[in-house]
Amino acid sequence: MPSTLLLRNADMVVTMNEDRREIAGGGVFAQDNRIVAIGPSAELPQTADEVIDLAGHVLLPGLVNTHHHMFQSLTRAVPAAQDAELFGWLKALYPIWAGLTPDMVRVSSETAMAELVLSGCTTSSDHLYIYPNGVRLEDSLEAAAAIGLRFHAARGAMSLGESRGGLPPDSLVEDEAAILKETQRLIERHHDAGRFSMRRIVVAPCSPFSVSRDLMREAARLARAYGVSLHTHLAENDSDVAYSREMFGMSPADYAEDLGWVGPDVWHAHCVKLDEAGIRLFGRTRTGVAHCPCSNMRLASGIAPVRRMRCAGVAVGLGVDGSASNDGGHLLGEARQAMLLARVGHGPADMTARQALEIATRGGAAVLNRDDIGVLAPGMAADLVAFDLRTPGFAGAGHDPVAALVFCAPATVAWSVIDGRVVVREGRLATVDLPVLVERHNRLARRLVRGD
Ligand SMILES: [Zn+2]
């Protein structure tokens, strides 16, 4: 027997469908892991195995996070890395990250995922690019399964150490043949290409300044042989662009094109300094971008040209980026910062609240190359989140409850359904014991940074 779930009486349902329909007094009826019906509550089935009344709530598609480094939750607010730009920040943290263990990756990933889910995220990617002391991608895959998060695990890698002109210390880089072999193993073992997939593998060398040209090319070849996506960092700040011009004699976008790193199966994090030709190239090739406003502000990288990218047809999603350069993992908060930062750069009409929510939902789905999430409609995955507006933070914002989600202070999600399963129930994460997890996480963070 299929199990059924009815969410009804929401003050507003935000569908994010083609005509951006919003339904007052609406709801969603789901069967197993997919949406069967959506509309005014009176027009939906009246019974289900579980019925959730959403009076006072806004219901919307689960938010999609397209860029993260979850292990960095262990190194938030580290004093030596608080006030530096990208390269200085990385150099302060590399030696600490060298002490990561499988247990630390597993626990920090689970903690970062819990934080994300409580902020409205139902699908996330994670870019794990550091593998000391026996760490494996399986450590983060297991965390996602424990939390119940829809997960795109990006197998990152660094192969170009300081002695060969790269940024990371030689002790932290891997052999390129071994990287490719391990990535192939992970795809064959774990990648689920099917509709409603909860687990996809992504091929993801870390950045132009930490891997070779050869590895970038071979990675693209490997990904395309298996039909999986490609992900890396690109054009993050001025130093990143200067490195590209000096080492490769071309702009980051031209470098990406030269390597075969453009197309709907590719997304790049940041692109703060993507030039006009790069924007046109990404638009033409449907290449995706993960916009990470908090990290860009924190590291003073600049303001990404989000509006110009979207006008050119570039798929843009949101990313909280690593927990050590944000240092938060609140995805609804990230949507708010995207709106605010766009306005600082280009005026108050540059991004509306609804556009910020669009980037956070269907934008992220497009970036991850998925057509089964990011929109509430029959046949889509049952990934839904509801925020309770009956709180002090939303008081007086009932004139436009949808815009209020972005204009008001970032709220914790009240209900989250992922793949048809209730993962957050009345503001509480149902899948893990959070106080125990956080205590364990903090113990490991102390051990990593201070050697306790
Ligand atoms: Zn990043």
PDB file of N, CA and C in Angstrom, residues 276-345:
ATOM      1  N   GLU A 276      32.168  39.772 -19.163  1.00  0.00           N
ATOM      2  CA  GLU A 276      31.014  39.775 -20.090  1.00  0.00           C
ATOM      3  C   GLU A 276      31.055  38.602 -21.063  1.00  0.00           C
ATOM      4  N   ALA A 277      32.255  38.327 -21.589  1.00  0.00           N
ATOM      5  CA  ALA A 277      32.374  37.210 -22.536  1.00  0.00           C
ATOM      6  C   ALA A 277      32.056  35.894 -21.825  1.00  0.00           C
ATOM      7  N   GLY A 278      32.488  35.789 -20.573  1.00  0.00           N
ATOM      8  CA  GLY A 278      32.221  34.590 -19.782  1.00  0.00           C
ATOM      9  C   GLY A 278      30.729  34.424 -19.504  1.00  0.00           C
ATOM     10  N   ILE A 279      30.062  35.522 -19.204  1.00  0.00           N
ATOM     11  CA  ILE A 279      28.616  35.472 -18.951  1.00  0.00           C
ATOM     12  C   ILE A 279      27.887  34.987 -20.213  1.00  0.00           C
ATOM     13  N   ARG A 280      28.279  35.535 -21.363  1.00  0.00           N
ATOM     14  CA  ARG A 280      27.644  35.108 -22.622  1.00  0.00           C
ATOM     15  C   ARG A 280      27.926  33.625 -22.899  1.00  0.00           C
ATOM     16  N   LEU A 281      29.164  33.218 -22.665  1.00  0.00           N
ATOM     17  CA  LEU A 281      29.545  31.809 -22.874  1.00  0.00           C
ATOM     18  C   LEU A 281      28.712  30.881 -21.982  1.00  0.00           C
ATOM     19  N   PHE A 282      28.602  31.226 -20.696  1.00  0.00           N
ATOM     20  CA  PHE A 282      27.854  30.374 -19.762  1.00  0.00           C
ATOM     21  C   PHE A 282      26.370  30.351 -20.119  1.00  0.00           C
ATOM     22  N   GLY A 283      25.844  31.510 -20.573  1.00  0.00           N
ATOM     23  CA  GLY A 283      24.441  31.564 -20.968  1.00  0.00           C
ATOM     24  C   GLY A 283      24.183  30.689 -22.189  1.00  0.00           C
ATOM     25  N   ARG A 284      25.071  30.821 -23.171  1.00  0.00           N
ATOM     26  CA  ARG A 284      24.929  30.068 -24.427  1.00  0.00           C
ATOM     27  C   ARG A 284      25.014  28.567 -24.185  1.00  0.00           C
ATOM     28  N   THR A 285      25.875  28.154 -23.263  1.00  0.00           N
ATOM     29  CA  THR A 285      26.128  26.724 -23.038  1.00  0.00           C
ATOM     30  C   THR A 285      25.296  26.162 -21.882  1.00  0.00           C
ATOM     31  N   ARG A 286      24.477  27.018 -21.264  1.00  0.00           N
ATOM     32  CA  ARG A 286      23.632  26.620 -20.111  1.00  0.00           C
ATOM     33  C   ARG A 286      24.479  26.112 -18.943  1.00  0.00           C
ATOM     34  N   THR A 287      25.662  26.690 -18.792  1.00  0.00           N
ATOM     35  CA  THR A 287      26.530  26.347 -17.661  1.00  0.00           C
ATOM     36  C   THR A 287      25.960  26.976 -16.384  1.00  0.00           C
ATOM     37  N   GLY A 288      26.027  26.272 -15.278  1.00  0.00           N
ATOM     38  CA  GLY A 288      25.439  26.748 -14.031  1.00  0.00           C
ATOM     39  C   GLY A 288      26.435  27.458 -13.126  1.00  0.00           C
ATOM     40  N   VAL A 289      25.881  28.287 -12.228  1.00  0.00           N
ATOM     41  CA  VAL A 289      26.699  29.015 -11.254  1.00  0.00           C
ATOM     42  C   VAL A 289      26.074  28.889  -9.870  1.00  0.00           C
ATOM     43  N   ALA A 290      26.923  28.588  -8.874  1.00  0.00           N
ATOM     44  CA  ALA A 290      26.486  28.603  -7.470  1.00  0.00           C
ATOM     45  C   ALA A 290      26.870  29.948  -6.874  1.00  0.00           C
ATOM     46  N   HIS A 291      25.870  30.751  -6.558  1.00  0.00           N
ATOM     47  CA  HIS A 291      26.098  32.084  -5.989  1.00  0.00           C
ATOM     48  C   HIS A 291      26.149  31.970  -4.462  1.00  0.00           C
ATOM     49  N   CYS A 292      27.236  32.472  -3.870  1.00  0.00           N
ATOM     50  CA  CYS A 292      27.466  32.318  -2.424  1.00  0.00           C
ATOM     51  C   CYS A 292      27.681  33.692  -1.780  1.00  0.00           C
ATOM     52  N   PRO A 293      26.617  34.466  -1.597  1.00  0.00           N
ATOM     53  CA  PRO A 293      26.793  35.868  -1.185  1.00  0.00           C
ATOM     54  C   PRO A 293      27.496  36.051   0.166  1.00  0.00           C
ATOM     55  N   CYS A 294      27.172  35.237   1.181  1.00  0.00           N
ATOM     56  CA  CYS A 294      27.801  35.446   2.496  1.00  0.00           C
ATOM     57  C   CYS A 294      29.310  35.239   2.420  1.00  0.00           C
ATOM     58  N   SER A 295      29.722  34.161   1.766  1.00  0.00           N
ATOM     59  CA  SER A 295      31.145  33.876   1.632  1.00  0.00           C
ATOM     60  C   SER A 295      31.831  34.994   0.838  1.00  0.00           C
ATOM     61  N   ASN A 296      31.183  35.477  -0.216  1.00  0.00           N
ATOM     62  CA  ASN A 296      31.766  36.552  -1.030  1.00  0.00           C
ATOM     63  C   ASN A 296      31.941  37.828  -0.230  1.00  0.00           C
ATOM     64  N   MET A 297      31.035  38.073   0.715  1.00  0.00           N
ATOM     65  CA  MET A 297      31.160  39.254   1.578  1.00  0.00           C
ATOM     66  C   MET A 297      32.207  39.010   2.655  1.00  0.00           C
ATOM     67  N   ARG A 298      32.172  37.833   3.251  1.00  0.00           N
ATOM     68  CA  ARG A 298      33.067  37.471   4.353  1.00  0.00           C
ATOM     69  C   ARG A 298      34.527  37.578   3.928  1.00  0.00           C
ATOM     70  N   LEU A 299      34.835  37.089   2.700  1.00  0.00           N
ATOM     71  CA  LEU A 299      36.206  37.115   2.196  1.00  0.00           C
ATOM     72  C   LEU A 299      36.468  38.352   1.325  1.00  0.00           C
ATOM     73  N   ALA A 300      35.492  39.262   1.291  1.00  0.00           N
ATOM     74  CA  ALA A 300      35.612  40.504   0.509  1.00  0.00           C
ATOM     75  C   ALA A 300      35.970  40.215  -0.949  1.00  0.00           C
ATOM     76  N   SER A 301      35.325  39.186  -1.512  1.00  0.00           N
ATOM     77  CA  SER A 301      35.626  38.787  -2.890  1.00  0.00           C
ATOM     78  C   SER A 301      34.959  39.708  -3.912  1.00  0.00           C
ATOM     79  N   GLY A 302      33.806  40.245  -3.552  1.00  0.00           N
ATOM     80  CA  GLY A 302      33.099  41.141  -4.470  1.00  0.00           C
ATOM     81  C   GLY A 302      31.633  40.752  -4.602  1.00  0.00           C
ATOM     82  N   ILE A 303      30.952  41.357  -5.578  1.00  0.00           N
ATOM     83  CA  ILE A 303      29.516  41.135  -5.794  1.00  0.00           C
ATOM     84  C   ILE A 303      29.329  40.443  -7.142  1.00  0.00           C
ATOM     85  N   ALA A 304      28.836  39.226  -7.123  1.00  0.00           N
ATOM     86  CA  ALA A 304      28.653  38.463  -8.369  1.00  0.00           C
ATOM     87  C   ALA A 304      27.562  39.108  -9.229  1.00  0.00           C
ATOM     88  N   PRO A 305      27.738  39.099 -10.551  1.00  0.00           N
ATOM     89  CA  PRO A 305      26.765  39.731 -11.457  1.00  0.00           C
ATOM     90  C   PRO A 305      25.558  38.834 -11.693  1.00  0.00           C
ATOM     91  N   VAL A 306      24.783  38.586 -10.654  1.00  0.00           N
ATOM     92  CA  VAL A 306      23.702  37.595 -10.715  1.00  0.00           C
ATOM     93  C   VAL A 306      22.631  37.982 -11.735  1.00  0.00           C
ATOM     94  N   ARG A 307      22.220  39.238 -11.699  1.00  0.00           N
ATOM     95  CA  ARG A 307      21.161  39.651 -12.621  1.00  0.00           C
ATOM     96  C   ARG A 307      21.619  39.519 -14.078  1.00  0.00           C
ATOM     97  N   ARG A 308      22.844  39.970 -14.345  1.00  0.00           N
ATOM     98  CA  ARG A 308      23.345  39.883 -15.722  1.00  0.00           C
ATOM     99  C   ARG A 308      23.483  38.418 -16.155  1.00  0.00           C
ATOM    100  N   MET A 309      23.900  37.567 -15.231  1.00  0.00           N
ATOM    101  CA  MET A 309      24.015  36.144 -15.566  1.00  0.00           C
ATOM    102  C   MET A 309      22.645  35.562 -15.882  1.00  0.00           C
ATOM    103  N   ARG A 310      21.665  35.869 -15.039  1.00  0.00           N
ATOM    104  CA  ARG A 310      20.323  35.307 -15.257  1.00  0.00           C
ATOM    105  C   ARG A 310      19.697  35.827 -16.555  1.00  0.00           C
ATOM    106  N   CYS A 311      19.925  37.105 -16.849  1.00  0.00           N
ATOM    107  CA  CYS A 311      19.396  37.677 -18.102  1.00  0.00           C
ATOM    108  C   CYS A 311      20.034  37.002 -19.315  1.00  0.00           C
ATOM    109  N   ALA A 312      21.287  36.553 -19.154  1.00  0.00           N
ATOM    110  CA  ALA A 312      21.983  35.908 -20.273  1.00  0.00           C
ATOM    111  C   ALA A 312      21.632  34.424 -20.387  1.00  0.00           C
ATOM    112  N   GLY A 313      20.806  33.930 -19.469  1.00  0.00           N
ATOM    113  CA  GLY A 313      20.385  32.531 -19.551  1.00  0.00           C
ATOM    114  C   GLY A 313      21.213  31.574 -18.708  1.00  0.00           C
ATOM    115  N   VAL A 314      22.088  32.125 -17.863  1.00  0.00           N
ATOM    116  CA  VAL A 314      22.886  31.263 -16.974  1.00  0.00           C
ATOM    117  C   VAL A 314      21.979  30.737 -15.862  1.00  0.00           C
ATOM    118  N   ALA A 315      22.067  29.439 -15.586  1.00  0.00           N
ATOM    119  CA  ALA A 315      21.341  28.880 -14.443  1.00  0.00           C
ATOM    120  C   ALA A 315      22.086  29.301 -13.183  1.00  0.00           C
ATOM    121  N   VAL A 316      21.398  29.984 -12.261  1.00  0.00           N
ATOM    122  CA  VAL A 316      22.038  30.430 -11.017  1.00  0.00           C
ATOM    123  C   VAL A 316      21.296  29.830  -9.829  1.00  0.00           C
ATOM    124  N   GLY A 317      22.056  29.166  -8.953  1.00  0.00           N
ATOM    125  CA  GLY A 317      21.506  28.651  -7.706  1.00  0.00           C
ATOM    126  C   GLY A 317      22.237  29.287  -6.539  1.00  0.00           C
ATOM    127  N   LEU A 318      21.812  28.952  -5.335  1.00  0.00           N
ATOM    128  CA  LEU A 318      22.457  29.506  -4.140  1.00  0.00           C
ATOM    129  C   LEU A 318      23.361  28.481  -3.500  1.00  0.00           C
ATOM    130  N   GLY A 319      24.431  28.976  -2.852  1.00  0.00           N
ATOM    131  CA  GLY A 319      25.271  28.098  -2.054  1.00  0.00           C
ATOM    132  C   GLY A 319      25.640  28.794  -0.760  1.00  0.00           C
ATOM    133  N   VAL A 320      25.618  28.068   0.343  1.00  0.00           N
ATOM    134  CA  VAL A 320      26.079  28.692   1.589  1.00  0.00           C
ATOM    135  C   VAL A 320      27.598  28.707   1.635  1.00  0.00           C
ATOM    136  N   ASP A 321      28.248  27.906   0.774  1.00  0.00           N
ATOM    137  CA  ASP A 321      29.702  27.713   0.760  1.00  0.00           C
ATOM    138  C   ASP A 321      30.138  27.088   2.089  1.00  0.00           C
ATOM    139  N   GLY A 322      31.415  26.818   2.207  1.00  0.00           N
ATOM    140  CA  GLY A 322      31.926  26.123   3.385  1.00  0.00           C
ATOM    141  C   GLY A 322      31.633  26.873   4.670  1.00  0.00           C
ATOM    142  N   SER A 323      31.472  26.096   5.723  1.00  0.00           N
ATOM    143  CA  SER A 323      31.098  26.683   7.002  1.00  0.00           C
ATOM    144  C   SER A 323      32.198  27.551   7.596  1.00  0.00           C
ATOM    145  N   ALA A 324      33.429  27.509   7.024  1.00  0.00           N
ATOM    146  CA  ALA A 324      34.496  28.344   7.571  1.00  0.00           C
ATOM    147  C   ALA A 324      34.610  29.678   6.847  1.00  0.00           C
ATOM    148  N   SER A 325      33.824  29.911   5.810  1.00  0.00           N
ATOM    149  CA  SER A 325      33.887  31.210   5.130  1.00  0.00           C
ATOM    150  C   SER A 325      32.502  31.838   5.037  1.00  0.00           C
ATOM    151  N   ASN A 326      31.648  31.512   6.001  1.00  0.00           N
ATOM    152  CA  ASN A 326      30.287  32.084   5.917  1.00  0.00           C
ATOM    153  C   ASN A 326      29.916  32.809   7.218  1.00  0.00           C
ATOM    154  N   ASP A 327      29.993  32.291   8.366  1.00  0.00           N
ATOM    155  CA  ASP A 327      30.258  30.947   8.854  1.00  0.00           C
ATOM    156  C   ASP A 327      28.957  30.285   9.284  1.00  0.00           C
ATOM    157  N   GLY A 328      27.922  30.517   8.498  1.00  0.00           N
ATOM    158  CA  GLY A 328      26.611  29.950   8.782  1.00  0.00           C
ATOM    159  C   GLY A 328      26.178  29.050   7.644  1.00  0.00           C
ATOM    160  N   GLY A 329      25.217  28.186   7.919  1.00  0.00           N
ATOM    161  CA  GLY A 329      24.687  27.309   6.882  1.00  0.00           C
ATOM    162  C   GLY A 329      23.180  27.459   6.806  1.00  0.00           C
ATOM    163  N   HIS A 330      22.706  28.721   6.825  1.00  0.00           N
ATOM    164  CA  HIS A 330      21.262  28.978   6.806  1.00  0.00           C
ATOM    165  C   HIS A 330      20.856  29.366   5.390  1.00  0.00           C
ATOM    166  N   LEU A 331      20.187  28.445   4.692  1.00  0.00           N
ATOM    167  CA  LEU A 331      19.940  28.656   3.265  1.00  0.00           C
ATOM    168  C   LEU A 331      18.880  29.731   3.006  1.00  0.00           C
ATOM    169  N   LEU A 332      17.853  29.804   3.844  1.00  0.00           N
ATOM    170  CA  LEU A 332      16.891  30.902   3.667  1.00  0.00           C
ATOM    171  C   LEU A 332      17.600  32.231   3.947  1.00  0.00           C
ATOM    172  N   GLY A 333      18.482  32.239   4.935  1.00  0.00           N
ATOM    173  CA  GLY A 333      19.276  33.432   5.222  1.00  0.00           C
ATOM    174  C   GLY A 333      20.162  33.806   4.048  1.00  0.00           C
ATOM    175  N   GLU A 334      20.652  32.797   3.340  1.00  0.00           N
ATOM    176  CA  GLU A 334      21.496  33.049   2.166  1.00  0.00           C
ATOM    177  C   GLU A 334      20.673  33.723   1.062  1.00  0.00           C
ATOM    178  N   ALA A 335      19.413  33.313   0.926  1.00  0.00           N
ATOM    179  CA  ALA A 335      18.537  33.954  -0.065  1.00  0.00           C
ATOM    180  C   ALA A 335      18.355  35.433   0.285  1.00  0.00           C
ATOM    181  N   ARG A 336      18.208  35.694   1.576  1.00  0.00           N
ATOM    182  CA  ARG A 336      18.074  37.084   2.027  1.00  0.00           C
ATOM    183  C   ARG A 336      19.329  37.895   1.697  1.00  0.00           C
ATOM    184  N   GLN A 337      20.487  37.284   1.960  1.00  0.00           N
ATOM    185  CA  GLN A 337      21.741  37.990   1.686  1.00  0.00           C
ATOM    186  C   GLN A 337      21.938  38.203   0.188  1.00  0.00           C
ATOM    187  N   ALA A 338      21.475  37.250  -0.621  1.00  0.00           N
ATOM    188  CA  ALA A 338      21.580  37.413  -2.078  1.00  0.00           C
ATOM    189  C   ALA A 338      20.805  38.651  -2.506  1.00  0.00           C
ATOM    190  N   MET A 339      19.599  38.798  -1.934  1.00  0.00           N
ATOM    191  CA  MET A 339      18.777  39.960  -2.279  1.00  0.00           C
ATOM    192  C   MET A 339      19.443  41.250  -1.793  1.00  0.00           C
ATOM    193  N   LEU A 340      19.915  41.244  -0.562  1.00  0.00           N
ATOM    194  CA  LEU A 340      20.501  42.466  -0.004  1.00  0.00           C
ATOM    195  C   LEU A 340      21.783  42.859  -0.727  1.00  0.00           C
ATOM    196  N   LEU A 341      22.620  41.857  -1.022  1.00  0.00           N
ATOM    197  CA  LEU A 341      23.898  42.162  -1.680  1.00  0.00           C
ATOM    198  C   LEU A 341      23.674  42.697  -3.094  1.00  0.00           C
ATOM    199  N   ALA A 342      22.705  42.113  -3.801  1.00  0.00           N
ATOM    200  CA  ALA A 342      22.392  42.596  -5.153  1.00  0.00           C
ATOM    201  C   ALA A 342      21.983  44.066  -5.096  1.00  0.00           C
ATOM    202  N   ARG A 343      21.264  44.426  -4.049  1.00  0.00           N
ATOM    203  CA  ARG A 343      20.792  45.802  -3.920  1.00  0.00           C
ATOM    204  C   ARG A 343      21.924  46.767  -3.570  1.00  0.00           C
ATOM    205  N   VAL A 344      22.857  46.303  -2.723  1.00  0.00           N
ATOM    206  CA  VAL A 344      24.018  47.140  -2.408  1.00  0.00           C
ATOM    207  C   VAL A 344      24.788  47.461  -3.686  1.00  0.00           C
ATOM    208  N   GLY A 345      24.901  46.447  -4.538  1.00  0.00           N
ATOM    209  CA  GLY A 345      25.681  46.634  -5.758  1.00  0.00           C
ATOM    210  C   GLY A 345      24.958  47.398  -6.842  1.00  0.00           C
TER     211      GLY A 345
END
